[in-house]
mmCIF file of C-alpha atoms and ligand atoms in Angstrom:
data_model
loop_
_atom_site.group_PDB
_atom_site.id
_atom_site.type_symbol
_atom_site.label_atom_id
_atom_site.label_comp_id
_atom_site.label_asym_id
_atom_site.label_seq_id
_atom_site.Cartn_x
_atom_site.Cartn_y
_atom_site.Cartn_z
ATOM 1 C CA UNK A 147 -25.422 2.845 -2.143
ATOM 2 C CA UNK A 148 -22.659 5.136 -1.711
ATOM 3 C CA UNK A 149 -20.484 5.613 -4.792
ATOM 4 C CA UNK A 150 -17.710 3.343 -5.935
ATOM 5 C CA UNK A 151 -14.704 3.373 -3.776
ATOM 6 C CA UNK A 152 -11.663 4.545 -6.290
ATOM 7 C CA UNK A 153 -8.751 6.415 -5.708
ATOM 8 C CA UNK A 154 -9.692 9.523 -7.480
ATOM 9 C CA UNK A 155 -7.410 9.398 -10.501
ATOM 10 C CA UNK A 156 -5.701 12.895 -9.653
ATOM 11 C CA UNK A 157 -3.896 10.506 -7.037
ATOM 12 C CA UNK A 158 -3.042 7.720 -9.311
ATOM 13 C CA UNK A 159 0.522 8.043 -8.665
ATOM 14 C CA UNK A 160 0.453 7.829 -5.019
ATOM 15 C CA UNK A 161 2.972 5.667 -3.643
ATOM 16 C CA UNK A 162 2.169 2.114 -2.133
ATOM 17 C CA UNK A 163 2.342 2.927 1.555
ATOM 18 C CA UNK A 164 0.081 5.603 0.657
ATOM 19 C CA UNK A 165 -2.274 3.335 -1.262
ATOM 20 C CA UNK A 166 -2.786 0.731 1.118
ATOM 21 C CA UNK A 167 -4.092 3.330 3.366
ATOM 22 C CA UNK A 168 -6.336 5.529 0.659
ATOM 23 C CA UNK A 169 -7.297 3.029 -1.388
ATOM 24 C CA UNK A 170 -10.743 1.339 -1.116
ATOM 25 C CA UNK A 171 -12.944 3.770 0.460
ATOM 26 C CA UNK A 172 -16.367 5.565 -0.342
ATOM 27 C CA UNK A 173 -15.805 8.348 -2.905
ATOM 28 C CA UNK A 174 -15.658 11.740 -1.098
ATOM 29 C CA UNK A 175 -18.985 12.778 -0.416
ATOM 30 C CA UNK A 176 -20.479 14.557 2.548
ATOM 31 C CA UNK A 177 -21.624 12.536 4.904
ATOM 32 C CA UNK A 178 -19.726 9.358 3.577
ATOM 33 C CA UNK A 179 -18.385 6.667 5.712
ATOM 34 C CA UNK A 180 -14.690 6.898 5.978
ATOM 35 C CA UNK A 181 -14.025 3.372 5.606
ATOM 36 C CA UNK A 182 -15.771 0.839 3.294
ATOM 37 C CA UNK A 183 -18.962 -0.970 3.969
ATOM 38 C CA UNK A 184 -19.203 -4.634 4.382
ATOM 39 C CA UNK A 185 -22.072 -5.595 1.696
ATOM 40 C CA UNK A 186 -24.111 -8.776 2.398
ATOM 41 C CA UNK A 187 -25.888 -9.484 -0.444
ATOM 42 C CA UNK A 188 -26.375 -12.526 -2.750
ATOM 43 C CA UNK A 189 -28.177 -10.646 -5.545
ATOM 44 C CA UNK A 190 -28.591 -7.487 -7.144
ATOM 45 C CA UNK A 191 -31.262 -5.779 -8.659
ATOM 46 C CA UNK A 192 -31.579 -6.440 -12.208
ATOM 47 C CA UNK A 193 -32.935 -4.088 -15.345
ATOM 48 C CA UNK A 194 -34.821 -6.790 -16.890
ATOM 49 C CA UNK A 195 -32.156 -7.439 -19.524
ATOM 50 C CA UNK A 196 -28.877 -9.282 -19.128
ATOM 51 C CA UNK A 197 -25.959 -7.010 -18.996
ATOM 52 C CA UNK A 198 -22.511 -8.731 -18.494
ATOM 53 C CA UNK A 199 -21.458 -6.096 -16.768
ATOM 54 C CA UNK A 200 -24.413 -6.307 -14.354
ATOM 55 C CA UNK A 201 -23.169 -7.296 -10.979
ATOM 56 C CA UNK A 202 -26.486 -9.761 -11.209
ATOM 57 C CA UNK A 203 -25.352 -12.599 -8.598
ATOM 58 C CA UNK A 204 -22.976 -12.938 -5.345
ATOM 59 C CA UNK A 205 -20.916 -15.771 -7.014
ATOM 60 C CA UNK A 206 -19.744 -12.989 -9.494
ATOM 61 C CA UNK A 207 -19.091 -9.892 -8.071
ATOM 62 C CA UNK A 208 -19.387 -8.260 -4.851
ATOM 63 C CA UNK A 209 -18.828 -4.313 -3.904
ATOM 64 C CA UNK A 210 -16.605 -5.470 -0.932
ATOM 65 C CA UNK A 211 -14.282 -7.670 -3.018
ATOM 66 C CA UNK A 212 -13.653 -4.813 -5.366
ATOM 67 C CA UNK A 213 -12.458 -2.403 -2.512
ATOM 68 C CA UNK A 214 -9.611 -5.101 -1.955
ATOM 69 C CA UNK A 215 -9.218 -5.718 -5.482
ATOM 70 C CA UNK A 216 -8.429 -1.969 -6.702
ATOM 71 C CA UNK A 217 -6.064 -1.616 -4.117
ATOM 72 C CA UNK A 218 -4.437 -5.036 -4.776
ATOM 73 C CA UNK A 219 -4.506 -3.934 -8.732
ATOM 74 C CA UNK A 220 -2.667 -0.624 -7.744
ATOM 75 C CA UNK A 221 -0.147 -2.366 -5.393
ATOM 76 C CA UNK A 222 0.955 -4.994 -8.229
ATOM 77 C CA UNK A 223 0.964 -2.106 -10.687
ATOM 78 C CA UNK A 224 -1.468 -4.020 -12.551
ATOM 79 C CA UNK A 225 -3.664 -2.310 -15.237
ATOM 80 C CA UNK A 226 -6.867 -4.172 -14.370
ATOM 81 C CA UNK A 227 -8.546 -5.384 -11.302
ATOM 82 C CA UNK A 228 -7.347 -8.127 -9.258
ATOM 83 C CA UNK A 229 -9.756 -11.416 -8.471
ATOM 84 C CA UNK A 230 -10.177 -12.054 -4.892
ATOM 85 C CA UNK A 231 -10.514 -15.688 -3.745
ATOM 86 C CA UNK A 232 -11.657 -17.865 -0.892
ATOM 87 C CA UNK A 233 -8.157 -18.808 -0.472
ATOM 88 C CA UNK A 234 -4.697 -18.710 -1.709
ATOM 89 C CA UNK A 235 -4.630 -22.217 -2.933
ATOM 90 C CA UNK A 236 -8.503 -21.315 -4.816
ATOM 91 C CA UNK A 237 -6.486 -18.769 -6.585
ATOM 92 C CA UNK A 238 -3.608 -20.930 -7.635
ATOM 93 C CA UNK A 239 -6.174 -23.633 -9.098
ATOM 94 C CA UNK A 240 -7.664 -20.929 -10.945
ATOM 95 C CA UNK A 241 -4.361 -20.252 -12.665
ATOM 96 C CA UNK A 242 -3.790 -23.775 -13.112
ATOM 97 C CA UNK A 243 -7.050 -24.220 -14.755
ATOM 98 C CA UNK A 244 -5.431 -21.607 -17.744
ATOM 99 C CA UNK A 245 -3.565 -24.754 -18.456
ATOM 100 C CA UNK A 246 -4.644 -27.350 -21.591
ATOM 101 C CA UNK A 247 -5.818 -30.756 -20.687
ATOM 102 C CA UNK A 248 -2.568 -32.499 -21.072
ATOM 103 C CA UNK A 249 -0.127 -29.614 -20.919
ATOM 104 C CA UNK A 250 2.938 -29.282 -18.996
ATOM 105 C CA UNK A 251 4.213 -26.977 -15.963
ATOM 106 C CA UNK A 252 7.672 -26.107 -14.554
ATOM 107 C CA UNK A 253 7.516 -25.457 -11.126
ATOM 108 C CA UNK A 254 10.026 -25.218 -8.489
ATOM 109 C CA UNK A 255 11.072 -27.997 -6.511
ATOM 110 C CA UNK A 256 10.461 -26.136 -3.253
ATOM 111 C CA UNK A 257 7.140 -24.327 -3.578
ATOM 112 C CA UNK A 258 4.549 -24.060 -0.824
ATOM 113 C CA UNK A 259 3.280 -27.502 -0.338
ATOM 114 C CA UNK A 260 -0.124 -26.975 -1.361
ATOM 115 C CA UNK A 261 0.591 -25.925 -4.477
ATOM 116 C CA UNK A 262 2.648 -28.608 -4.969
ATOM 117 C CA UNK A 263 0.144 -31.366 -3.678
ATOM 118 C CA UNK A 264 -2.697 -29.534 -6.026
ATOM 119 C CA UNK A 265 -0.494 -30.028 -9.319
ATOM 120 C CA UNK A 266 0.571 -33.710 -8.115
ATOM 121 C CA UNK A 267 -3.211 -33.986 -8.152
ATOM 122 C CA UNK A 268 -3.820 -32.997 -11.432
ATOM 123 C CA UNK A 269 -1.095 -35.171 -12.657
ATOM 124 C CA UNK A 270 -2.330 -38.255 -11.079
ATOM 125 C CA UNK A 271 -5.391 -37.786 -12.597
ATOM 126 C CA UNK A 272 -3.758 -37.428 -16.154
ATOM 127 C CA UNK A 273 -4.871 -33.857 -16.562
ATOM 128 C CA UNK A 274 -1.151 -32.629 -16.715
ATOM 129 C CA UNK A 275 2.629 -33.116 -16.282
ATOM 130 C CA UNK A 276 4.902 -30.964 -14.121
ATOM 131 C CA UNK A 277 8.832 -30.609 -14.581
ATOM 132 C CA UNK A 278 10.183 -30.113 -11.287
ATOM 133 C CA UNK A 279 13.390 -27.358 -11.093
ATOM 134 C CA UNK A 280 15.773 -25.627 -9.018
ATOM 135 C CA UNK A 281 14.606 -22.314 -9.407
ATOM 136 C CA UNK A 282 17.537 -20.677 -8.232
ATOM 137 C CA UNK A 283 19.664 -21.957 -11.289
ATOM 138 C CA UNK A 284 18.568 -20.433 -14.332
ATOM 139 C CA UNK A 285 19.999 -22.664 -16.921
ATOM 140 C CA UNK A 286 18.080 -25.385 -15.645
ATOM 141 C CA UNK A 287 14.665 -23.879 -15.613
ATOM 142 C CA UNK A 288 15.162 -22.287 -18.945
ATOM 143 C CA UNK A 289 16.159 -25.873 -20.448
ATOM 144 C CA UNK A 290 12.636 -26.868 -19.415
ATOM 145 C CA UNK A 291 10.808 -24.190 -20.705
ATOM 146 C CA UNK A 292 10.703 -25.221 -24.124
ATOM 147 C CA UNK A 293 7.238 -26.941 -25.364
ATOM 148 C CA UNK A 294 5.816 -25.881 -21.290
ATOM 149 C CA UNK A 295 2.392 -24.156 -21.047
ATOM 150 C CA UNK A 296 3.014 -22.802 -17.564
ATOM 151 C CA UNK A 297 5.941 -21.709 -15.534
ATOM 152 C CA UNK A 298 4.899 -21.008 -12.168
ATOM 153 C CA UNK A 299 7.440 -19.172 -10.120
ATOM 154 C CA UNK A 300 7.695 -18.587 -6.416
ATOM 155 C CA UNK A 301 10.634 -16.456 -5.208
ATOM 156 C CA UNK A 302 11.935 -16.414 -2.246
ATOM 157 C CA UNK A 303 10.730 -20.081 -2.461
ATOM 158 C CA UNK A 304 8.522 -21.634 0.688
ATOM 159 C CA UNK A 305 10.703 -23.152 3.014
ATOM 160 C CA UNK A 306 13.997 -22.622 1.620
ATOM 161 C CA UNK A 307 14.219 -18.916 0.525
ATOM 162 C CA UNK A 308 15.726 -19.792 -2.962
ATOM 163 C CA UNK A 309 15.853 -16.475 -5.190
ATOM 164 C CA UNK A 310 14.907 -17.018 -8.905
ATOM 165 C CA UNK A 311 16.213 -14.328 -10.834
ATOM 166 C CA UNK A 312 12.940 -13.180 -12.220
ATOM 167 C CA UNK A 313 13.719 -11.160 -15.246
ATOM 168 C CA UNK A 314 15.920 -13.350 -16.807
ATOM 169 C CA UNK A 315 13.191 -16.261 -16.442
ATOM 170 C CA UNK A 316 10.368 -14.240 -17.385
ATOM 171 C CA UNK A 317 11.777 -13.095 -20.353
ATOM 172 C CA UNK A 318 12.931 -16.322 -21.294
ATOM 173 C CA UNK A 319 9.191 -17.976 -20.765
ATOM 174 C CA UNK A 320 8.112 -14.916 -22.769
ATOM 175 C CA UNK A 321 10.221 -15.692 -25.623
ATOM 176 C CA UNK A 322 8.941 -19.152 -25.915
ATOM 177 C CA UNK A 323 5.188 -18.043 -25.456
ATOM 178 C CA UNK A 324 4.887 -19.742 -22.086
ATOM 179 C CA UNK A 325 2.466 -18.251 -19.906
ATOM 180 C CA UNK A 326 3.752 -17.097 -16.288
ATOM 181 C CA UNK A 327 2.902 -16.943 -12.666
ATOM 182 C CA UNK A 328 4.479 -15.878 -9.522
ATOM 183 C CA UNK A 329 3.652 -16.425 -5.996
ATOM 184 C CA UNK A 330 4.164 -13.202 -4.481
ATOM 185 C CA UNK A 331 3.034 -14.447 -1.042
ATOM 186 C CA UNK A 332 6.483 -13.828 0.441
ATOM 187 C CA UNK A 333 7.563 -10.739 -0.613
ATOM 188 C CA UNK A 334 4.171 -8.971 -0.799
ATOM 189 C CA UNK A 335 3.855 -6.130 -3.317
ATOM 190 C CA UNK A 336 5.462 -3.738 -1.448
ATOM 191 C CA UNK A 337 8.727 -5.708 -1.532
ATOM 192 C CA UNK A 338 8.348 -7.126 -5.247
ATOM 193 C CA UNK A 339 6.418 -6.571 -7.984
ATOM 194 C CA UNK A 340 6.534 -9.503 -10.334
ATOM 195 C CA UNK A 341 4.639 -7.767 -13.187
ATOM 196 C CA UNK A 342 7.097 -5.227 -13.664
ATOM 197 C CA UNK A 343 9.592 -7.681 -14.149
ATOM 198 C CA UNK A 344 7.144 -9.393 -17.155
ATOM 199 C CA UNK A 345 5.452 -11.599 -15.339
ATOM 200 C CA UNK A 346 1.506 -12.620 -16.850
ATOM 201 C CA UNK A 347 -0.055 -13.108 -13.724
ATOM 202 C CA UNK A 348 0.417 -12.758 -9.837
ATOM 203 C CA UNK A 349 -0.842 -14.809 -6.929
ATOM 204 C CA UNK A 350 -1.317 -14.499 -3.238
ATOM 205 C CA UNK A 351 -1.884 -16.165 -0.071
ATOM 206 C CA UNK A 352 -3.683 -12.883 1.160
ATOM 207 C CA UNK A 353 -4.220 -14.878 4.127
ATOM 208 C CA UNK A 354 -0.339 -13.974 5.034
ATOM 209 C CA UNK A 355 1.111 -10.673 5.064
ATOM 210 C CA UNK A 356 -1.681 -8.687 2.935
ATOM 211 C CA UNK A 357 -4.719 -9.532 6.000
ATOM 212 C CA UNK A 358 -1.666 -9.736 8.306
ATOM 213 C CA UNK A 359 -3.446 -11.091 11.662
ATOM 214 C CA UNK A 360 -3.964 -14.637 11.210
ATOM 215 C CA UNK A 361 -7.802 -14.019 11.167
ATOM 216 C CA UNK A 362 -8.686 -14.786 7.913
ATOM 217 C CA UNK A 363 -7.983 -17.299 5.012
ATOM 218 C CA UNK A 364 -8.101 -15.331 1.481
ATOM 219 C CA UNK A 365 -6.333 -15.490 -1.832
ATOM 220 C CA UNK A 366 -6.196 -13.479 -5.145
ATOM 221 C CA UNK A 367 -4.880 -13.420 -8.411
ATOM 222 C CA UNK A 368 -3.939 -10.150 -10.534
ATOM 223 C CA UNK A 369 -3.023 -9.859 -13.978
ATOM 224 C CA UNK A 370 -3.187 -6.612 -16.463
ATOM 225 C CA UNK A 371 -4.212 -9.042 -19.473
ATOM 226 C CA UNK A 372 -8.017 -8.595 -20.071
ATOM 227 C CA UNK A 373 -8.161 -12.239 -21.724
ATOM 228 C CA UNK A 374 -6.619 -13.825 -19.105
ATOM 229 C CA UNK A 375 -8.544 -11.790 -16.463
ATOM 230 C CA UNK A 376 -11.779 -12.784 -17.992
ATOM 231 C CA UNK A 377 -10.763 -16.553 -18.031
ATOM 232 C CA UNK A 378 -9.839 -16.280 -14.193
ATOM 233 C CA UNK A 379 -12.876 -14.888 -13.531
ATOM 234 C CA UNK A 380 -14.772 -17.215 -15.350
ATOM 235 C CA UNK A 381 -13.130 -20.053 -13.643
ATOM 236 C CA UNK A 382 -13.694 -18.265 -10.072
ATOM 237 C CA UNK A 383 -17.698 -17.852 -10.840
ATOM 238 C CA UNK A 384 -17.873 -21.397 -12.268
ATOM 239 C CA UNK A 385 -15.995 -23.132 -9.406
ATOM 240 C CA UNK A 386 -17.446 -21.187 -6.514
ATOM 241 C CA UNK A 387 -14.101 -20.583 -4.499
ATOM 242 C CA UNK A 388 -15.841 -17.117 -3.745
ATOM 243 C CA UNK A 389 -14.891 -14.856 -0.467
ATOM 244 C CA UNK A 390 -17.071 -14.021 2.226
ATOM 245 C CA UNK A 391 -17.844 -10.082 2.081
ATOM 246 C CA UNK A 392 -16.717 -10.163 6.016
ATOM 247 C CA UNK A 393 -13.406 -11.871 4.990
ATOM 248 C CA UNK A 394 -12.517 -8.971 2.158
ATOM 249 C CA UNK A 395 -13.273 -6.589 4.583
ATOM 250 C CA UNK A 396 -10.936 -8.035 7.221
ATOM 251 C CA UNK A 397 -8.346 -8.107 4.307
ATOM 252 C CA UNK A 398 -8.548 -4.759 3.821
ATOM 253 C CA UNK A 399 -8.704 -3.565 7.454
ATOM 254 C CA UNK A 400 -5.222 -5.314 7.891
ATOM 255 C CA UNK A 401 -3.777 -4.264 4.749
ATOM 256 C CA UNK A 402 -3.668 -0.650 6.130
ATOM 257 C CA UNK A 403 -1.217 -1.195 8.137
ATOM 258 C CA UNK A 404 0.873 -3.211 5.410
ATOM 259 C CA UNK A 405 3.607 -1.017 4.952
ATOM 260 C CA UNK A 406 4.659 -0.555 8.754
ATOM 261 C CA UNK A 407 4.149 -4.163 9.271
ATOM 262 C CA UNK A 408 6.493 -5.268 6.410
ATOM 263 C CA UNK A 409 9.133 -2.375 7.548
ATOM 264 C CA UNK A 410 9.449 -3.607 11.386
ATOM 265 C CA UNK A 411 9.235 -7.149 10.455
ATOM 266 C CA UNK A 412 12.149 -7.190 8.086
ATOM 267 C CA UNK A 413 14.403 -5.247 10.059
ATOM 268 C CA UNK A 414 13.898 -7.653 12.809
ATOM 269 C CA UNK A 415 14.247 -10.566 10.691
ATOM 270 C CA UNK A 416 17.697 -8.733 9.260
ATOM 271 C CA UNK A 417 19.047 -8.377 12.901
ATOM 272 C CA UNK A 418 17.822 -12.209 14.060
ATOM 273 C CA UNK A 419 19.405 -13.744 11.010
ATOM 274 C CA UNK A 420 22.414 -11.727 11.657
ATOM 275 C CA UNK A 421 22.982 -13.105 15.251
ATOM 276 C CA UNK A 422 21.231 -16.632 14.643
ATOM 277 C CA UNK A 423 24.251 -17.053 11.832
ATOM 278 C CA UNK A 424 26.702 -16.637 14.634
ATOM 279 C CA UNK A 425 24.722 -18.643 17.382
ATOM 280 C CA UNK A 426 27.079 -21.636 18.270
ATOM 281 C CA UNK A 427 23.680 -23.858 18.288
ATOM 282 C CA UNK A 428 22.970 -23.310 14.796
ATOM 283 C CA UNK A 429 24.286 -24.734 11.701
ATOM 284 C CA UNK A 430 22.908 -22.822 8.944
ATOM 285 C CA UNK A 431 20.518 -19.608 8.676
ATOM 286 C CA UNK A 432 19.003 -19.049 5.138
ATOM 287 C CA UNK A 433 17.755 -15.574 4.366
ATOM 288 C CA UNK A 434 18.535 -13.550 1.119
ATOM 289 C CA UNK A 435 19.114 -10.403 3.505
ATOM 290 C CA UNK A 436 22.150 -12.012 4.747
ATOM 291 C CA UNK A 437 25.507 -10.870 2.757
ATOM 292 C CA UNK A 438 27.275 -14.507 1.708
ATOM 293 C CA UNK A 439 23.105 -15.762 1.156
ATOM 294 C CA UNK A 440 23.301 -17.424 -2.039
ATOM 295 C CA UNK A 441 20.152 -15.417 -3.175
ATOM 296 C CA UNK A 442 21.476 -12.261 -1.574
ATOM 297 C CA UNK A 443 22.773 -10.546 -5.218
ATOM 298 C CA UNK A 444 19.582 -11.574 -6.713
ATOM 299 C CA UNK A 445 17.396 -10.614 -4.352
ATOM 300 C CA UNK A 446 19.193 -7.091 -3.703
ATOM 301 C CA UNK A 447 18.931 -6.677 -7.404
ATOM 302 C CA UNK A 448 14.949 -7.405 -7.970
ATOM 303 C CA UNK A 449 13.349 -6.383 -4.673
ATOM 304 C CA UNK A 450 12.621 -3.844 -2.295
ATOM 305 C CA UNK A 451 14.045 -5.870 0.876
ATOM 306 C CA UNK A 452 14.349 -9.343 2.081
ATOM 307 C CA UNK A 453 11.185 -10.115 3.539
ATOM 308 C CA UNK A 454 10.829 -11.769 6.951
ATOM 309 C CA UNK A 455 10.733 -15.521 6.863
ATOM 310 C CA UNK A 456 14.122 -17.552 8.042
ATOM 311 C CA UNK A 457 15.246 -20.911 7.648
ATOM 312 C CA UNK A 458 17.036 -21.715 10.409
ATOM 313 C CA UNK A 459 18.783 -25.229 10.696
ATOM 314 C CA UNK A 460 19.642 -25.905 14.345
ATOM 315 C CA UNK A 461 23.043 -28.288 15.180
ATOM 316 C CA UNK A 462 21.145 -31.671 16.202
ATOM 317 C CA UNK A 463 18.496 -33.981 15.230
ATOM 318 C CA UNK A 464 14.627 -33.807 14.595
ATOM 319 C CA UNK A 465 13.989 -34.381 18.218
ATOM 320 C CA UNK A 466 16.824 -31.478 18.995
ATOM 321 C CA UNK A 467 15.092 -29.060 16.468
ATOM 322 C CA UNK A 468 11.205 -30.322 17.842
ATOM 323 C CA UNK A 469 13.098 -29.733 21.357
ATOM 324 C CA UNK A 470 13.581 -25.864 20.565
ATOM 325 C CA UNK A 471 10.020 -25.241 18.872
ATOM 326 C CA UNK A 472 8.119 -26.318 21.838
ATOM 327 C CA UNK A 473 10.477 -24.651 24.510
ATOM 328 C CA UNK A 474 9.760 -21.457 22.711
ATOM 329 C CA UNK A 475 7.443 -18.952 24.674
ATOM 330 C CA UNK A 476 6.974 -15.703 22.714
ATOM 331 C CA UNK A 477 7.276 -17.563 19.187
ATOM 332 C CA UNK A 478 4.032 -19.843 18.614
ATOM 333 C CA UNK A 479 4.274 -23.132 17.270
ATOM 334 C CA UNK A 480 2.173 -23.040 14.518
ATOM 335 C CA UNK A 481 1.706 -23.418 10.613
ATOM 336 C CA UNK A 482 1.439 -20.421 8.355
ATOM 337 C CA UNK A 483 3.081 -16.867 8.384
ATOM 338 C CA UNK A 484 3.005 -13.377 7.597
ATOM 339 C CA UNK A 485 0.845 -12.116 10.939
ATOM 340 C CA UNK A 486 1.720 -9.644 13.404
ATOM 341 C CA UNK A 487 2.842 -12.185 15.888
ATOM 342 C CA UNK A 488 6.080 -14.723 15.202
ATOM 343 C CA UNK A 489 5.425 -18.119 14.104
ATOM 344 C CA UNK A 490 7.956 -21.146 14.121
ATOM 345 C CA UNK A 491 7.377 -24.428 12.428
ATOM 346 C CA UNK A 492 9.577 -27.582 11.658
ATOM 347 C CA UNK A 493 8.364 -27.869 7.823
ATOM 348 C CA UNK A 494 8.850 -31.401 7.435
ATOM 349 C CA UNK A 495 6.170 -32.543 10.006
ATOM 350 C CA UNK A 496 4.116 -32.294 7.004
ATOM 351 C CA UNK A 497 4.377 -35.429 4.957
ATOM 352 C CA UNK A 498 3.636 -33.385 1.664
ATOM 353 C CA UNK A 499 7.051 -31.284 2.044
ATOM 354 C CA UNK A 500 9.752 -32.298 -0.457
ATOM 355 C CA UNK A 501 12.353 -34.520 0.873
ATOM 356 C CA UNK A 502 15.424 -32.241 -0.303
ATOM 357 C CA UNK A 503 14.091 -29.905 2.704
ATOM 358 C CA UNK A 504 16.146 -30.777 5.382
ATOM 359 C CA UNK A 505 14.398 -32.481 8.292
ATOM 360 C CA UNK A 506 15.532 -30.337 11.458
ATOM 361 C CA UNK A 507 14.762 -27.241 9.350
ATOM 362 C CA UNK A 508 12.712 -24.603 11.121
ATOM 363 C CA UNK A 509 10.813 -21.419 9.069
ATOM 364 C CA UNK A 510 10.108 -18.500 10.863
ATOM 365 C CA UNK A 511 7.933 -16.397 10.424
ATOM 366 C CA UNK A 512 8.982 -12.771 11.721
ATOM 367 C CA UNK A 513 6.479 -10.808 13.336
ATOM 368 C CA UNK A 514 6.273 -7.173 15.052
ATOM 369 C CA UNK A 515 7.059 -7.923 18.333
ATOM 370 C CA UNK A 516 10.076 -6.407 20.014
ATOM 371 C CA UNK A 517 13.391 -7.892 18.340
ATOM 372 C CA UNK A 518 14.709 -8.602 22.075
ATOM 373 C CA UNK A 519 12.022 -10.615 23.162
ATOM 374 C CA UNK A 520 12.221 -12.698 19.976
ATOM 375 C CA UNK A 521 16.175 -12.708 20.381
ATOM 376 C CA UNK A 522 16.122 -13.715 23.948
ATOM 377 C CA UNK A 523 13.623 -16.521 23.408
ATOM 378 C CA UNK A 524 15.284 -18.273 20.543
ATOM 379 C CA UNK A 525 18.343 -18.056 22.514
ATOM 380 C CA UNK A 526 17.153 -19.771 25.904
ATOM 381 C CA UNK A 527 15.627 -22.119 23.351
ATOM 382 C CA UNK A 528 18.704 -23.240 21.168
ATOM 383 C CA UNK A 529 20.895 -23.145 23.992
ATOM 384 C CA UNK A 530 18.509 -25.733 25.354
ATOM 385 C CA UNK A 531 17.988 -23.987 28.686
ATOM 386 C CA UNK A 532 14.418 -25.142 30.273
ATOM 387 C CA UNK A 533 14.315 -28.049 28.214
HETATM 388 C C1 PLP B 669 0.022 -20.145 2.311
HETATM 389 C C2 PLP B 669 0.420 -20.047 1.551
HETATM 390 C C3 PLP B 669 -0.560 -20.681 -0.173
HETATM 391 C C4 PLP B 669 -1.739 -21.132 0.231
HETATM 392 O O1 PLP B 669 -2.727 -19.795 0.534
HETATM 393 P P1 PLP B 669 -3.702 -20.210 1.293
HETATM 394 O O2 PLP B 669 -4.605 -19.034 1.546
HETATM 395 O O3 PLP B 669 -3.575 -21.255 2.414
HETATM 396 O O4 PLP B 669 -4.937 -21.438 0.524
HETATM 397 C C5 PLP B 669 -0.262 -20.188 -1.200
HETATM 398 N N1 PLP B 669 1.024 -19.740 -1.676
HETATM 399 C C6 PLP B 669 2.392 -19.732 -0.458
HETATM 400 C C7 PLP B 669 3.544 -19.304 -0.706
HETATM 401 C C8 PLP B 669 1.846 -19.997 0.851
HETATM 402 O O5 PLP B 669 2.532 -19.427 1.809
#
């Protein structure tokens, strides 16, 4: 088998937009393939004994996962390889398993609805309790930390785009010995690095921006802490939410263009946010990149950009909001986000979505199409032309 695909140590200081291209490739030997292989195996040849460092079996490790895990760690600035999972929610479940039975988790009221539903399920079975907080209200979050076991953060939040003061909250949790995890799916490590701000663990739905082409479901957890990593890996091995090697390969293939995709989609998101704010058929736009947005100053201080998701509340009732979604032609009406194609969804169509999310709120995931085509489509749909 070809040698392990590490970026040579001499190049350890490469910038993130180079890491996504250079990482996870075979060692530079003559006739080596330029790109990584998909290693399809359920088991590994052993040496007689059982060394804990052995690959041993396909539920514990896989070289194709490791290509991606190495790149994710470099992007997040972690001292240890990341851990790939079968989905983002599997990574979330693994982190929640770190909470002792009967423990308490502080969670943003507005989080990814799957994470909220998973936590609610654990609560309903008496395994933990949760305290819901407004993540933009630093005092409220800090007040909830005493005696908590885990501070779960999302910033910007899905779908309300509230921005948490990451450095302040992570420091407050550390002082109180509360474990912290940041879901960094919306920002990506090119825009926000929670470990640098003091987080213990970062999770990703790799399904979204990292893989970037709406063709794979995958997740990841990243930490610099050896003990936490061992517990997470143990949970992954025992619970079996492991990714397929092909999905891992697809994710790395997608990540090659992450920097370009993010640059383009963020620029377009900013432009659309400015135009939408002026549109007569729009009641409200939430986007941290807009000066005047409640999260703007914080986001500018802790992020290298503002992401590519917008929350837009059109004028009118639920039927009118649905009509906007259904009359779009360039935008695709679908759940999910972070792909090359622009998607739009009225979030409250999901019954699990918190009722504090406005019923007419549309979540826009801005892709990499031409900004004018996206704008003309939105303008036409919002203005009720062809409806
Ligand atoms: C999609 C999403 C998840 C869940 O990831 P899956 O890959 O769908 O399991 C978790 N957090 C956020 C913020 C998401 O957008």
